[in-house]
């Protein structure tokens, strides 16, 4: 198969569509040429036409990440709601039913609260829902963890400084011995 020669019409269409903000692949579809042919045509212009969409891609990526974060937060909230609904069932009256006996009779019993086995199942559901919601949106307001982190970083920095000045790690802390009772 012989390639179609490039025409002035192809060049004009590439320049016009590029000016309209079309991507290389969109231009290729519009003029019924391959993307590599569009790239060759674009490179022949002085200055060459560029298809750098990094800023648009970066902005679209940021928007997509924000959308996903919002969806995760909404889903985490729904999981917390489910956990709270299940918690409400822990001490609520519960209807138990069964088909049984030789005549396959239906029987119902209203219990004051779920059986221990059902309570364990409910607790498992609650624990799973809370765990998953915390994994989707971890809490950020744990001041204690932040304080521990700051203190840990401070201690590590002091240890590095000591090692730089003294050529080795600081000595381990030893408790002073209590004075011996001298009854003599």
PDB file of C-alpha atoms in Angstrom, residues 2-146:
ATOM      1  CA  UNK A   2       1.382   3.382  -0.991  1.00  0.00           C
ATOM      2  CA  UNK A   3       0.985   6.293   1.410  1.00  0.00           C
ATOM      3  CA  UNK A   4      -1.085   9.233   0.263  1.00  0.00           C
ATOM      4  CA  UNK A   5       1.057  12.267  -0.445  1.00  0.00           C
ATOM      5  CA  UNK A   6       0.728  15.224   1.902  1.00  0.00           C
ATOM      6  CA  UNK A   7      -1.235  18.108   0.469  1.00  0.00           C
ATOM      7  CA  UNK A   8      -1.511  21.807   1.219  1.00  0.00           C
ATOM      8  CA  UNK A   9      -5.076  21.032   2.321  1.00  0.00           C
ATOM      9  CA  UNK A  10      -3.701  18.558   4.931  1.00  0.00           C
ATOM     10  CA  UNK A  11      -1.226  21.157   6.191  1.00  0.00           C
ATOM     11  CA  UNK A  12      -3.891  23.871   6.412  1.00  0.00           C
ATOM     12  CA  UNK A  13      -6.282  21.530   8.246  1.00  0.00           C
ATOM     13  CA  UNK A  14      -3.604  20.561  10.783  1.00  0.00           C
ATOM     14  CA  UNK A  15      -2.737  24.235  11.399  1.00  0.00           C
ATOM     15  CA  UNK A  16      -6.408  25.252  11.753  1.00  0.00           C
ATOM     16  CA  UNK A  17      -7.380  22.344  14.022  1.00  0.00           C
ATOM     17  CA  UNK A  18      -4.258  22.853  16.148  1.00  0.00           C
ATOM     18  CA  UNK A  19      -5.206  26.519  16.573  1.00  0.00           C
ATOM     19  CA  UNK A  20      -8.664  25.328  17.713  1.00  0.00           C
ATOM     20  CA  UNK A  21      -6.955  23.410  20.520  1.00  0.00           C
ATOM     21  CA  UNK A  22      -7.523  19.932  19.104  1.00  0.00           C
ATOM     22  CA  UNK A  23      -5.238  17.089  20.155  1.00  0.00           C
ATOM     23  CA  UNK A  24      -2.982  15.272  17.739  1.00  0.00           C
ATOM     24  CA  UNK A  25      -5.263  12.221  17.738  1.00  0.00           C
ATOM     25  CA  UNK A  26      -8.394  14.344  17.208  1.00  0.00           C
ATOM     26  CA  UNK A  27      -6.729  16.043  14.233  1.00  0.00           C
ATOM     27  CA  UNK A  28      -5.676  12.670  12.820  1.00  0.00           C
ATOM     28  CA  UNK A  29      -9.282  11.440  12.960  1.00  0.00           C
ATOM     29  CA  UNK A  30     -10.588  14.662  11.424  1.00  0.00           C
ATOM     30  CA  UNK A  31      -8.256  14.587   8.411  1.00  0.00           C
ATOM     31  CA  UNK A  32      -8.254  10.767   8.177  1.00  0.00           C
ATOM     32  CA  UNK A  33      -4.505  10.445   8.637  1.00  0.00           C
ATOM     33  CA  UNK A  34      -2.374   8.640  11.204  1.00  0.00           C
ATOM     34  CA  UNK A  35      -1.267  10.434  14.366  1.00  0.00           C
ATOM     35  CA  UNK A  36       2.370  10.053  13.249  1.00  0.00           C
ATOM     36  CA  UNK A  37       1.541  11.808   9.956  1.00  0.00           C
ATOM     37  CA  UNK A  38      -0.054  14.673  11.899  1.00  0.00           C
ATOM     38  CA  UNK A  39       3.120  14.877  14.028  1.00  0.00           C
ATOM     39  CA  UNK A  40       5.270  15.053  10.853  1.00  0.00           C
ATOM     40  CA  UNK A  41       3.095  17.814   9.420  1.00  0.00           C
ATOM     41  CA  UNK A  42       3.184  19.735  12.719  1.00  0.00           C
ATOM     42  CA  UNK A  43       6.980  19.409  12.933  1.00  0.00           C
ATOM     43  CA  UNK A  44       7.394  20.888   9.451  1.00  0.00           C
ATOM     44  CA  UNK A  45       5.924  24.273  10.458  1.00  0.00           C
ATOM     45  CA  UNK A  46       8.232  27.074  11.520  1.00  0.00           C
ATOM     46  CA  UNK A  47       8.007  27.198  14.489  1.00  0.00           C
ATOM     47  CA  UNK A  48       6.848  23.592  14.863  1.00  0.00           C
ATOM     48  CA  UNK A  49       3.360  23.044  16.259  1.00  0.00           C
ATOM     49  CA  UNK A  50       3.419  21.437  19.693  1.00  0.00           C
ATOM     50  CA  UNK A  51       0.857  19.132  21.231  1.00  0.00           C
ATOM     51  CA  UNK A  52       2.010  19.665  24.805  1.00  0.00           C
ATOM     52  CA  UNK A  53      -1.068  19.304  26.971  1.00  0.00           C
ATOM     53  CA  UNK A  54       0.778  18.837  30.258  1.00  0.00           C
ATOM     54  CA  UNK A  55      -0.943  21.781  32.001  1.00  0.00           C
ATOM     55  CA  UNK A  56      -4.410  20.550  30.952  1.00  0.00           C
ATOM     56  CA  UNK A  57      -3.567  16.962  31.894  1.00  0.00           C
ATOM     57  CA  UNK A  58      -2.199  18.117  35.260  1.00  0.00           C
ATOM     58  CA  UNK A  59      -5.341  20.148  35.954  1.00  0.00           C
ATOM     59  CA  UNK A  60      -7.608  17.277  34.888  1.00  0.00           C
ATOM     60  CA  UNK A  61      -5.652  14.889  37.099  1.00  0.00           C
ATOM     61  CA  UNK A  62      -5.993  17.221  40.088  1.00  0.00           C
ATOM     62  CA  UNK A  63      -9.752  17.513  39.496  1.00  0.00           C
ATOM     63  CA  UNK A  64     -10.070  13.731  39.180  1.00  0.00           C
ATOM     64  CA  UNK A  65      -8.126  13.192  42.417  1.00  0.00           C
ATOM     65  CA  UNK A  66     -10.324  15.715  44.216  1.00  0.00           C
ATOM     66  CA  UNK A  67     -13.463  14.022  42.871  1.00  0.00           C
ATOM     67  CA  UNK A  68     -12.217  10.615  44.025  1.00  0.00           C
ATOM     68  CA  UNK A  69     -11.330  12.001  47.462  1.00  0.00           C
ATOM     69  CA  UNK A  70     -14.838  13.443  47.775  1.00  0.00           C
ATOM     70  CA  UNK A  71     -16.378  10.121  46.713  1.00  0.00           C
ATOM     71  CA  UNK A  72     -14.205   8.234  49.215  1.00  0.00           C
ATOM     72  CA  UNK A  73     -15.246  10.635  51.969  1.00  0.00           C
ATOM     73  CA  UNK A  74     -18.928  10.225  51.062  1.00  0.00           C
ATOM     74  CA  UNK A  75     -18.579   6.445  50.982  1.00  0.00           C
ATOM     75  CA  UNK A  76     -16.734   6.451  54.315  1.00  0.00           C
ATOM     76  CA  UNK A  77     -19.631   8.448  55.762  1.00  0.00           C
ATOM     77  CA  UNK A  78     -22.120   5.885  54.441  1.00  0.00           C
ATOM     78  CA  UNK A  79     -20.066   3.116  56.072  1.00  0.00           C
ATOM     79  CA  UNK A  80     -20.149   4.995  59.383  1.00  0.00           C
ATOM     80  CA  UNK A  81     -23.933   5.355  59.002  1.00  0.00           C
ATOM     81  CA  UNK A  82     -24.222   1.593  58.397  1.00  0.00           C
ATOM     82  CA  UNK A  83     -22.126   0.896  61.507  1.00  0.00           C
ATOM     83  CA  UNK A  84     -24.391   3.153  63.577  1.00  0.00           C
ATOM     84  CA  UNK A  85     -27.537   1.453  62.227  1.00  0.00           C
ATOM     85  CA  UNK A  86     -26.093  -1.935  63.148  1.00  0.00           C
ATOM     86  CA  UNK A  87     -25.175  -0.665  66.606  1.00  0.00           C
ATOM     87  CA  UNK A  88     -28.826   0.241  67.100  1.00  0.00           C
ATOM     88  CA  UNK A  89     -29.731  -3.412  66.537  1.00  0.00           C
ATOM     89  CA  UNK A  90     -27.530  -4.615  69.414  1.00  0.00           C
ATOM     90  CA  UNK A  91     -30.193  -4.067  72.080  1.00  0.00           C
ATOM     91  CA  UNK A  92     -33.317  -3.795  69.937  1.00  0.00           C
ATOM     92  CA  UNK A  93     -36.152  -6.339  70.046  1.00  0.00           C
ATOM     93  CA  UNK A  94     -35.492  -8.997  67.422  1.00  0.00           C
ATOM     94  CA  UNK A  95     -37.987 -11.185  65.606  1.00  0.00           C
ATOM     95  CA  UNK A  96     -36.888 -14.816  65.204  1.00  0.00           C
ATOM     96  CA  UNK A  97     -38.827 -17.213  63.016  1.00  0.00           C
ATOM     97  CA  UNK A  98     -38.552 -20.779  61.811  1.00  0.00           C
ATOM     98  CA  UNK A  99     -40.280 -23.463  59.822  1.00  0.00           C
ATOM     99  CA  UNK A 100     -40.248 -26.687  61.737  1.00  0.00           C
ATOM    100  CA  UNK A 101     -41.822 -29.824  62.990  1.00  0.00           C
ATOM    101  CA  UNK A 102     -43.287 -32.674  61.042  1.00  0.00           C
ATOM    102  CA  UNK A 103     -46.062 -30.430  59.700  1.00  0.00           C
ATOM    103  CA  UNK A 104     -43.622 -27.666  58.658  1.00  0.00           C
ATOM    104  CA  UNK A 105     -45.321 -25.060  60.784  1.00  0.00           C
ATOM    105  CA  UNK A 106     -44.239 -21.462  60.920  1.00  0.00           C
ATOM    106  CA  UNK A 107     -43.326 -20.077  64.352  1.00  0.00           C
ATOM    107  CA  UNK A 108     -42.275 -16.577  65.475  1.00  0.00           C
ATOM    108  CA  UNK A 109     -40.694 -15.368  68.685  1.00  0.00           C
ATOM    109  CA  UNK A 110     -39.954 -11.765  69.590  1.00  0.00           C
ATOM    110  CA  UNK A 111     -36.820 -11.617  71.749  1.00  0.00           C
ATOM    111  CA  UNK A 112     -35.889  -8.580  73.859  1.00  0.00           C
ATOM    112  CA  UNK A 113     -32.520  -8.420  72.080  1.00  0.00           C
ATOM    113  CA  UNK A 114     -30.490 -10.495  69.616  1.00  0.00           C
ATOM    114  CA  UNK A 115     -28.929 -13.766  70.713  1.00  0.00           C
ATOM    115  CA  UNK A 116     -25.226 -13.697  71.641  1.00  0.00           C
ATOM    116  CA  UNK A 117     -24.336 -15.277  68.287  1.00  0.00           C
ATOM    117  CA  UNK A 118     -26.298 -12.589  66.433  1.00  0.00           C
ATOM    118  CA  UNK A 119     -24.706  -9.882  68.583  1.00  0.00           C
ATOM    119  CA  UNK A 120     -21.253 -11.199  67.587  1.00  0.00           C
ATOM    120  CA  UNK A 121     -22.303 -11.028  63.932  1.00  0.00           C
ATOM    121  CA  UNK A 122     -23.554  -7.474  64.390  1.00  0.00           C
ATOM    122  CA  UNK A 123     -20.284  -6.479  66.091  1.00  0.00           C
ATOM    123  CA  UNK A 124     -18.346  -7.985  63.189  1.00  0.00           C
ATOM    124  CA  UNK A 125     -20.373  -5.920  60.720  1.00  0.00           C
ATOM    125  CA  UNK A 126     -19.815  -2.774  62.793  1.00  0.00           C
ATOM    126  CA  UNK A 127     -16.070  -3.405  63.096  1.00  0.00           C
ATOM    127  CA  UNK A 128     -15.700  -4.032  59.362  1.00  0.00           C
ATOM    128  CA  UNK A 129     -17.669  -0.906  58.415  1.00  0.00           C
ATOM    129  CA  UNK A 130     -15.713   1.337  60.809  1.00  0.00           C
ATOM    130  CA  UNK A 131     -12.365  -0.176  59.760  1.00  0.00           C
ATOM    131  CA  UNK A 132     -13.086   0.350  56.063  1.00  0.00           C
ATOM    132  CA  UNK A 133     -14.326   3.896  56.600  1.00  0.00           C
ATOM    133  CA  UNK A 134     -11.142   4.760  58.509  1.00  0.00           C
ATOM    134  CA  UNK A 135      -9.025   3.297  55.705  1.00  0.00           C
ATOM    135  CA  UNK A 136     -10.888   5.388  53.142  1.00  0.00           C
ATOM    136  CA  UNK A 137     -10.552   8.613  55.132  1.00  0.00           C
ATOM    137  CA  UNK A 138      -8.054   8.344  57.991  1.00  0.00           C
ATOM    138  CA  UNK A 139      -8.602  10.811  60.833  1.00  0.00           C
ATOM    139  CA  UNK A 140      -6.272  13.799  60.690  1.00  0.00           C
ATOM    140  CA  UNK A 141      -6.960  15.373  64.051  1.00  0.00           C
ATOM    141  CA  UNK A 142      -4.927  12.990  66.245  1.00  0.00           C
ATOM    142  CA  UNK A 143      -2.954  15.642  68.103  1.00  0.00           C
ATOM    143  CA  UNK A 144      -1.275  12.992  70.248  1.00  0.00           C
ATOM    144  CA  UNK A 145       0.192  11.238  67.215  1.00  0.00           C
ATOM    145  CA  UNK A 146       1.372  14.554  65.822  1.00  0.00           C
TER     146      UNK A 146
END
